[in-house]
Amino acid sequence: MKRIAAVVLALCAACVVAASPALAKKQIKIGLSISDFETERWPVEQAIMTKLAHEQGAQLISQVANHDAKLQNDQIENMVLQGVDVIIIIAEDGAAAASAVESAARDGIPCIAYDRLVKSDKLAAYISFDNVEVGRTQARGVLNKTDKGNFVMLGGSPTDNNAVLFRKGQMEIIQPLVDKGQIKIVADQWVENWSPANATKIMENILTAQQNKVDAVVASNDGTALGALQAMKAQGLAGKVPISGQDATAAGCKSIVEDELTMTVYKDVRLLSPMAIDMAIKLAQGEKVEGLKDFSLKELTLDDKLKGNVPCKFLKVVGVDKTNVYDEIVKSSFQKYDDIYKDIPEDKRPPRP
Ligand code: GAL
């Protein structure tokens, strides 16, 4: 008797599960692996992605690697063991992370490279902004102020493939003027970990070596530019020597309205993060992701030795300086009015949007 009851009960349960797909459908688990929290944008994008994943019924587990590429790989492998269905990676080191992506792919776990390329053709997708155009925009922003003299090239983290693409764009604009002898590149350095403190030290040494005879600085993001500006300020050069940035950070935009940082590059991460979560959920459900275009690793890395292709999508970027920071950044609520104008006298501020 008991046995018949058990069979009937099991059958009923099976019917209920079959009847309600929601019950049957396993909750999607997304892994988010983040290089560091030193740069202003990463915690912002983590929060956006976490909220969106939850809104779509998915779970999101994230881990920060504090600029430690080996730790990041361990964290990614651990996420696979924890049963994630897909992983979004903000890579500390694009080359080092390839082995973690390939190991996850072997276990059937798709990986999305977010903003920064992981140098593997086993990626399910690479989504970012037009990083070469970022570099062109930075160089044009500086040349708007001066197009001759002693230039300093301040690159980003050498392990970040984006830094190479920013530099490619910068040199496309600057090199012809170097060839004409109009510009002399007196220093060319890359900033470990994109660290502002490293940028300050590097700029101090360059200014000493050049006896402050520097006419412009092509820096690769707001953090390192503001670091360099610390050293320039100490020599009375801040606001006199044009310098570029990137990311439209609160501190960067504030420095622009105070006439120190010359320009930044606005990349609306409120477009990139939702794209990552939508793609992750599709991949986790085994669905095809539309709108991706194949690029070779060779053209993405400028390294002829790398083989294979990666499906990619790149978003547009906008150059921002004192003339459009209010319209592009404040009115779009990318940054807060008070964060940018707090040290500008009330009567010199634009109206509160
Ligand atoms: C780059 C990113 C930039 C900048 C930098 C420092 O990869 O594209 O937006 O933030 O890292 O984290």
Short mmCIF file of C-alpha atoms and ligand atoms in Angstrom, two decimals:
data_model
loop_
_atom_site.label_atom_id
_atom_site.label_comp_id
_atom_site.label_asym_id
_atom_site.label_seq_id
_atom_site.Cartn_x
_atom_site.Cartn_y
_atom_site.Cartn_z
CA MET A 1 0.00 0.00 0.00
CA LYS A 2 2.71 2.43 1.11
CA ARG A 3 4.65 1.63 -2.12
CA ILE A 4 1.61 2.48 -4.33
CA ALA A 5 1.14 5.77 -2.42
CA ALA A 6 4.85 6.63 -2.94
CA VAL A 7 4.63 5.91 -6.66
CA VAL A 8 1.47 8.04 -6.99
CA LEU A 9 3.15 10.87 -5.03
CA ALA A 10 6.26 10.71 -7.24
CA LEU A 11 4.14 10.79 -10.34
CA CYS A 12 2.20 13.84 -9.04
CA ALA A 13 5.45 15.65 -8.24
CA ALA A 14 6.81 14.89 -11.72
CA CYS A 15 3.62 16.28 -13.26
CA VAL A 16 3.87 19.46 -11.19
CA VAL A 17 7.49 20.00 -12.21
CA ALA A 18 6.67 19.25 -15.84
CA ALA A 19 3.68 21.61 -15.62
CA SER A 20 5.70 24.57 -14.26
CA PRO A 21 8.86 25.20 -16.25
CA ALA A 22 9.90 27.78 -13.64
CA LEU A 23 10.32 25.06 -11.07
CA ALA A 24 12.15 22.87 -13.62
CA LYS A 25 14.48 25.66 -14.81
CA LYS A 26 17.71 25.72 -12.78
CA GLN A 27 18.63 29.24 -11.65
CA ILE A 28 21.38 30.60 -13.90
CA LYS A 29 24.65 31.26 -12.06
CA ILE A 30 26.93 33.95 -13.49
CA GLY A 31 30.54 34.37 -12.38
CA LEU A 32 32.08 37.86 -12.52
CA SER A 33 35.86 38.00 -12.19
CA ILE A 34 37.28 41.51 -11.62
CA SER A 35 40.96 42.53 -11.91
CA ASP A 36 40.86 45.16 -9.15
CA PHE A 37 38.82 47.82 -7.42
CA GLU A 38 41.50 50.55 -7.72
CA THR A 39 39.86 52.07 -10.80
CA GLU A 40 36.61 53.99 -10.10
CA ARG A 41 34.58 52.22 -12.81
CA TRP A 42 34.85 48.54 -11.79
CA PRO A 43 32.79 48.65 -8.54
CA VAL A 44 30.20 50.70 -10.46
CA GLU A 45 29.92 48.06 -13.19
CA GLN A 46 29.88 45.23 -10.66
CA ALA A 47 26.89 46.86 -8.98
CA ILE A 48 25.06 47.40 -12.29
CA MET A 49 25.66 43.80 -13.40
CA THR A 50 24.67 42.34 -10.02
CA LYS A 51 21.37 44.26 -10.03
CA LEU A 52 20.55 43.31 -13.64
CA ALA A 53 21.36 39.63 -13.09
CA HIS A 54 19.03 39.51 -10.08
CA GLU A 55 16.28 41.31 -12.00
CA GLN A 56 16.49 38.53 -14.60
CA GLY A 57 16.32 35.81 -11.96
CA ALA A 58 19.99 34.89 -12.20
CA GLN A 59 22.54 34.62 -9.40
CA LEU A 60 25.81 36.53 -9.77
CA ILE A 61 28.94 35.70 -7.79
CA SER A 62 31.87 38.08 -8.17
CA GLN A 63 35.47 38.08 -7.03
CA VAL A 64 38.19 40.75 -7.14
CA ALA A 65 41.80 39.76 -7.82
CA ASN A 66 43.62 42.90 -6.54
CA HIS A 67 45.87 43.09 -9.61
CA ASP A 68 47.04 39.45 -9.03
CA ALA A 69 46.78 37.57 -12.37
CA LYS A 70 47.47 34.14 -10.80
CA LEU A 71 44.83 34.73 -8.12
CA GLN A 72 42.36 35.75 -10.85
CA ASN A 73 42.93 32.45 -12.68
CA ASP A 74 42.45 30.53 -9.42
CA GLN A 75 39.24 32.45 -8.75
CA ILE A 76 37.93 31.66 -12.26
CA GLU A 77 38.72 27.94 -11.86
CA ASN A 78 37.01 28.03 -8.48
CA MET A 79 33.89 29.57 -10.03
CA VAL A 80 33.75 26.64 -12.46
CA LEU A 81 33.93 24.24 -9.49
CA GLN A 82 31.12 26.23 -7.85
CA GLY A 83 28.93 25.37 -10.83
CA VAL A 84 28.65 28.71 -12.64
CA ASP A 85 27.03 28.53 -16.10
CA VAL A 86 28.99 31.41 -17.65
CA ILE A 87 31.82 33.77 -16.60
CA ILE A 88 32.35 37.49 -17.28
CA ILE A 89 36.03 38.47 -16.97
CA ILE A 90 37.67 41.88 -16.48
CA ALA A 91 41.21 40.63 -16.99
CA GLU A 92 44.21 41.87 -15.05
CA ASP A 93 46.52 40.22 -17.59
CA GLY A 94 45.05 39.38 -21.01
CA ALA A 95 47.70 36.74 -21.76
CA ALA A 96 47.71 35.04 -18.34
CA ALA A 97 43.90 34.71 -18.23
CA ALA A 98 43.85 32.70 -21.49
CA SER A 99 44.60 29.42 -19.68
CA ALA A 100 41.65 29.93 -17.29
CA VAL A 101 39.33 30.67 -20.23
CA GLU A 102 40.54 27.57 -22.10
CA SER A 103 40.13 25.37 -19.02
CA ALA A 104 36.58 26.70 -18.48
CA ALA A 105 35.77 26.14 -22.17
CA ARG A 106 36.93 22.53 -21.87
CA ASP A 107 34.40 22.17 -19.02
CA GLY A 108 31.70 23.67 -21.27
CA ILE A 109 31.61 27.02 -19.44
CA PRO A 110 31.52 29.99 -21.86
CA CYS A 111 33.57 33.09 -20.97
CA ILE A 112 32.93 36.71 -21.96
CA ALA A 113 35.91 39.10 -21.94
CA TYR A 114 34.54 42.39 -20.56
CA ASP A 115 36.17 45.64 -21.67
CA ARG A 116 39.65 44.08 -21.77
CA LEU A 117 40.60 41.27 -24.16
CA VAL A 118 41.66 37.84 -22.95
CA LYS A 119 44.07 36.54 -25.59
CA SER A 120 42.27 33.28 -26.38
CA ASP A 121 40.17 32.17 -29.36
CA LYS A 122 38.17 30.02 -26.93
CA LEU A 123 36.29 33.12 -25.76
CA ALA A 124 32.52 33.07 -26.34
CA ALA A 125 32.62 36.84 -26.82
CA TYR A 126 34.68 40.01 -26.28
CA ILE A 127 32.69 43.22 -25.60
CA SER A 128 34.24 46.62 -25.10
CA PHE A 129 34.46 50.15 -26.46
CA ASP A 130 36.34 51.24 -29.60
CA ASN A 131 39.69 51.32 -27.81
CA VAL A 132 41.75 52.56 -30.76
CA GLU A 133 39.34 55.48 -31.16
CA VAL A 134 39.85 56.19 -27.43
CA GLY A 135 43.55 56.75 -28.21
CA ARG A 136 42.86 58.92 -31.27
CA THR A 137 40.41 61.02 -29.23
CA GLN A 138 42.98 61.49 -26.44
CA ALA A 139 45.69 62.65 -28.87
CA ARG A 140 43.31 65.02 -30.69
CA GLY A 141 42.24 66.44 -27.32
CA VAL A 142 45.84 67.34 -26.49
CA LEU A 143 46.61 68.63 -30.00
CA ASN A 144 43.64 71.01 -29.64
CA LYS A 145 45.81 72.78 -27.06
CA THR A 146 49.31 72.39 -28.61
CA ASP A 147 50.67 70.52 -31.62
CA LYS A 148 54.41 71.07 -31.15
CA GLY A 149 57.23 70.62 -28.66
CA ASN A 150 58.20 68.00 -26.10
CA PHE A 151 55.55 65.32 -25.60
CA VAL A 152 55.34 62.63 -22.89
CA MET A 153 53.51 59.39 -23.72
CA LEU A 154 52.07 57.81 -20.56
CA GLY A 155 50.74 54.37 -21.35
CA GLY A 156 48.51 52.16 -19.22
CA SER A 157 49.23 48.80 -17.61
CA PRO A 158 51.53 46.71 -19.85
CA THR A 159 49.46 43.55 -19.11
CA ASP A 160 46.23 45.23 -20.30
CA ASN A 161 45.66 44.75 -24.04
CA ASN A 162 43.56 47.93 -24.03
CA ALA A 163 46.67 49.96 -23.23
CA VAL A 164 48.23 48.73 -26.48
CA LEU A 165 45.13 49.71 -28.46
CA PHE A 166 44.94 53.16 -26.83
CA ARG A 167 48.58 53.71 -27.75
CA LYS A 168 47.92 52.57 -31.33
CA GLY A 169 45.22 55.23 -31.67
CA GLN A 170 47.37 57.90 -29.99
CA MET A 171 50.30 57.28 -32.33
CA GLU A 172 48.11 57.27 -35.45
CA ILE A 173 47.49 60.97 -34.67
CA ILE A 174 50.84 61.95 -33.12
CA GLN A 175 53.35 60.08 -35.34
CA PRO A 176 52.90 62.23 -38.49
CA LEU A 177 53.82 65.31 -36.41
CA VAL A 178 56.81 63.48 -34.96
CA ASP A 179 57.91 62.56 -38.50
CA LYS A 180 57.63 66.26 -39.43
CA GLY A 181 59.86 67.14 -36.45
CA GLN A 182 57.07 69.26 -34.96
CA ILE A 183 56.74 67.01 -31.91
CA LYS A 184 59.54 65.28 -30.01
CA ILE A 185 58.59 62.38 -27.73
CA VAL A 186 60.93 62.97 -24.79
CA ALA A 187 59.55 60.15 -22.60
CA ASP A 188 57.46 57.06 -23.16
CA GLN A 189 56.47 55.02 -20.09
CA TRP A 190 53.79 52.48 -19.14
CA VAL A 191 52.12 52.63 -15.73
CA GLU A 192 52.08 49.34 -13.80
CA ASN A 193 48.54 48.41 -12.64
CA TRP A 194 47.21 51.74 -13.98
CA SER A 195 48.22 53.00 -10.53
CA PRO A 196 47.93 56.80 -9.98
CA ALA A 197 50.77 56.62 -7.42
CA ASN A 198 53.03 54.95 -10.00
CA ALA A 199 52.09 57.68 -12.49
CA THR A 200 53.10 60.40 -10.01
CA LYS A 201 56.51 58.80 -9.47
CA ILE A 202 57.08 58.30 -13.20
CA MET A 203 56.11 61.92 -13.97
CA GLU A 204 58.35 63.26 -11.18
CA ASN A 205 61.32 61.45 -12.75
CA ILE A 206 60.45 62.64 -16.25
CA LEU A 207 60.11 66.29 -15.15
CA THR A 208 63.47 66.08 -13.37
CA ALA A 209 65.15 64.50 -16.40
CA GLN A 210 63.58 67.06 -18.75
CA GLN A 211 64.07 70.05 -16.41
CA ASN A 212 60.30 70.60 -16.67
CA LYS A 213 60.63 71.25 -20.43
CA VAL A 214 57.47 69.28 -21.24
CA ASP A 215 54.78 70.79 -23.50
CA ALA A 216 52.13 68.05 -23.39
CA VAL A 217 51.28 64.68 -21.83
CA VAL A 218 49.26 62.01 -23.63
CA ALA A 219 48.05 59.98 -20.63
CA SER A 220 45.77 56.95 -21.02
CA ASN A 221 43.16 57.27 -18.26
CA ASP A 222 41.95 59.73 -15.63
CA GLY A 223 43.56 57.86 -12.74
CA THR A 224 47.08 57.97 -14.15
CA ALA A 225 46.60 61.49 -15.55
CA LEU A 226 45.57 62.81 -12.12
CA GLY A 227 48.58 61.00 -10.67
CA ALA A 228 50.84 62.72 -13.21
CA LEU A 229 49.13 66.05 -12.47
CA GLN A 230 50.24 65.73 -8.84
CA ALA A 231 53.87 65.87 -10.02
CA MET A 232 53.12 68.62 -12.56
CA LYS A 233 51.32 70.68 -9.90
CA ALA A 234 54.43 70.54 -7.70
CA GLN A 235 56.36 72.12 -10.58
CA GLY A 236 53.70 74.75 -11.36
CA LEU A 237 52.80 73.06 -14.66
CA ALA A 238 49.22 71.95 -13.91
CA GLY A 239 46.79 73.83 -16.17
CA LYS A 240 49.69 75.07 -18.34
CA VAL A 241 50.67 71.69 -19.88
CA PRO A 242 47.77 69.89 -21.61
CA ILE A 243 47.12 66.30 -20.49
CA SER A 244 44.59 63.68 -21.60
CA GLY A 245 42.56 61.15 -19.58
CA GLN A 246 39.81 58.51 -19.99
CA ASP A 247 36.72 57.18 -18.17
CA ALA A 248 35.05 60.53 -17.31
CA THR A 249 35.55 59.84 -13.62
CA ALA A 250 34.14 62.27 -11.05
CA ALA A 251 37.66 63.38 -10.13
CA GLY A 252 38.64 63.66 -13.79
CA CYS A 253 35.61 65.80 -14.74
CA LYS A 254 36.17 67.98 -11.67
CA SER A 255 39.78 68.52 -12.76
CA ILE A 256 38.55 69.49 -16.25
CA VAL A 257 36.19 72.22 -14.96
CA GLU A 258 39.10 73.43 -12.80
CA ASP A 259 41.29 73.73 -15.95
CA GLU A 260 43.87 71.08 -15.01
CA LEU A 261 42.94 67.88 -16.86
CA THR A 262 42.40 68.88 -20.51
CA MET A 263 40.01 66.17 -21.59
CA THR A 264 38.70 62.67 -20.88
CA VAL A 265 36.97 59.96 -22.91
CA TYR A 266 33.39 59.15 -21.99
CA LYS A 267 32.57 55.43 -22.28
CA ASP A 268 29.00 54.85 -21.14
CA VAL A 269 29.38 51.71 -19.05
CA ARG A 270 25.60 51.80 -18.49
CA LEU A 271 25.44 50.34 -22.01
CA LEU A 272 28.26 47.79 -21.65
CA SER A 273 27.15 46.16 -18.38
CA PRO A 274 23.57 45.31 -19.52
CA MET A 275 25.01 43.92 -22.75
CA ALA A 276 27.25 41.61 -20.70
CA ILE A 277 24.38 40.29 -18.56
CA ASP A 278 22.04 39.76 -21.53
CA MET A 279 24.79 37.89 -23.36
CA ALA A 280 25.69 35.83 -20.28
CA ILE A 281 22.10 34.69 -19.80
CA LYS A 282 21.76 33.76 -23.46
CA LEU A 283 25.03 31.79 -23.39
CA ALA A 284 23.99 30.05 -20.17
CA GLN A 285 20.79 28.95 -21.90
CA GLY A 286 22.76 27.73 -24.92
CA GLU A 287 21.20 30.42 -27.09
CA LYS A 288 23.03 32.16 -29.98
CA VAL A 289 24.19 35.73 -29.29
CA GLU A 290 23.32 38.11 -32.15
CA GLY A 291 25.25 41.17 -33.29
CA LEU A 292 28.79 39.87 -32.80
CA LYS A 293 31.46 40.23 -35.48
CA ASP A 294 34.62 38.09 -35.69
CA PHE A 295 37.98 39.83 -35.27
CA SER A 296 41.32 38.05 -35.45
CA LEU A 297 43.44 37.93 -32.31
CA LYS A 298 46.21 39.32 -34.54
CA GLU A 299 44.32 42.59 -35.23
CA LEU A 300 42.98 42.83 -31.67
CA THR A 301 46.44 42.46 -30.11
CA LEU A 302 48.75 43.76 -32.91
CA ASP A 303 50.66 40.50 -32.29
CA ASP A 304 51.25 38.50 -35.50
CA LYS A 305 52.04 35.33 -33.56
CA LEU A 306 48.46 34.95 -32.21
CA LYS A 307 46.05 32.77 -34.19
CA GLY A 308 42.26 32.45 -34.21
CA ASN A 309 39.26 34.74 -34.08
CA VAL A 310 37.01 36.15 -31.37
CA PRO A 311 33.34 37.25 -31.74
CA CYS A 312 33.28 40.92 -30.69
CA LYS A 313 31.10 43.99 -30.17
CA PHE A 314 32.50 47.51 -29.64
CA LEU A 315 30.64 50.59 -28.41
CA LYS A 316 31.26 54.21 -29.37
CA VAL A 317 33.24 56.68 -27.27
CA VAL A 318 32.90 60.47 -26.80
CA GLY A 319 35.66 63.01 -26.20
CA VAL A 320 34.84 65.32 -23.27
CA ASP A 321 36.47 68.61 -22.37
CA LYS A 322 35.35 71.82 -20.67
CA THR A 323 33.05 72.68 -23.61
CA ASN A 324 30.79 69.60 -23.32
CA VAL A 325 31.32 68.06 -19.86
CA TYR A 326 28.06 69.54 -18.60
CA ASP A 327 25.96 68.25 -21.52
CA GLU A 328 27.60 64.83 -21.89
CA ILE A 329 28.36 63.93 -18.29
CA VAL A 330 26.18 65.98 -15.93
CA LYS A 331 22.94 66.12 -17.91
CA SER A 332 23.22 62.36 -18.63
CA SER A 333 23.75 61.77 -14.87
CA PHE A 334 26.90 59.81 -15.60
CA GLN A 335 28.44 61.87 -12.80
CA LYS A 336 26.82 64.07 -10.15
CA TYR A 337 26.69 67.88 -10.55
CA ASP A 338 28.00 68.41 -6.98
CA ASP A 339 30.93 66.04 -7.43
CA ILE A 340 32.14 68.05 -10.40
CA TYR A 341 31.40 71.65 -9.40
CA LYS A 342 31.92 71.47 -5.62
CA ASP A 343 35.03 73.67 -5.71
CA ILE A 344 33.73 76.06 -8.36
CA PRO A 345 32.26 79.32 -6.93
CA GLU A 346 28.40 79.21 -7.05
CA ASP A 347 28.18 82.15 -9.48
CA LYS A 348 30.61 80.48 -11.89
CA ARG A 349 28.68 77.20 -12.05
CA PRO A 350 26.23 76.24 -14.81
CA PRO A 351 22.59 75.77 -13.65
CA ARG A 352 21.82 72.58 -11.72
CA PRO A 353 20.16 70.26 -14.28
C1 GAL B 1 41.27 49.90 -19.11
C2 GAL B 1 39.89 50.45 -19.25
C3 GAL B 1 39.92 51.89 -18.93
C4 GAL B 1 40.63 52.21 -17.64
C5 GAL B 1 41.76 51.29 -17.32
C6 GAL B 1 42.13 51.26 -15.87
O1 GAL B 1 41.29 48.61 -19.51
O2 GAL B 1 39.44 50.29 -20.57
O3 GAL B 1 38.59 52.34 -18.93
O4 GAL B 1 39.79 52.27 -16.63
O5 GAL B 1 41.56 49.98 -17.74
O6 GAL B 1 41.36 50.41 -15.17
#
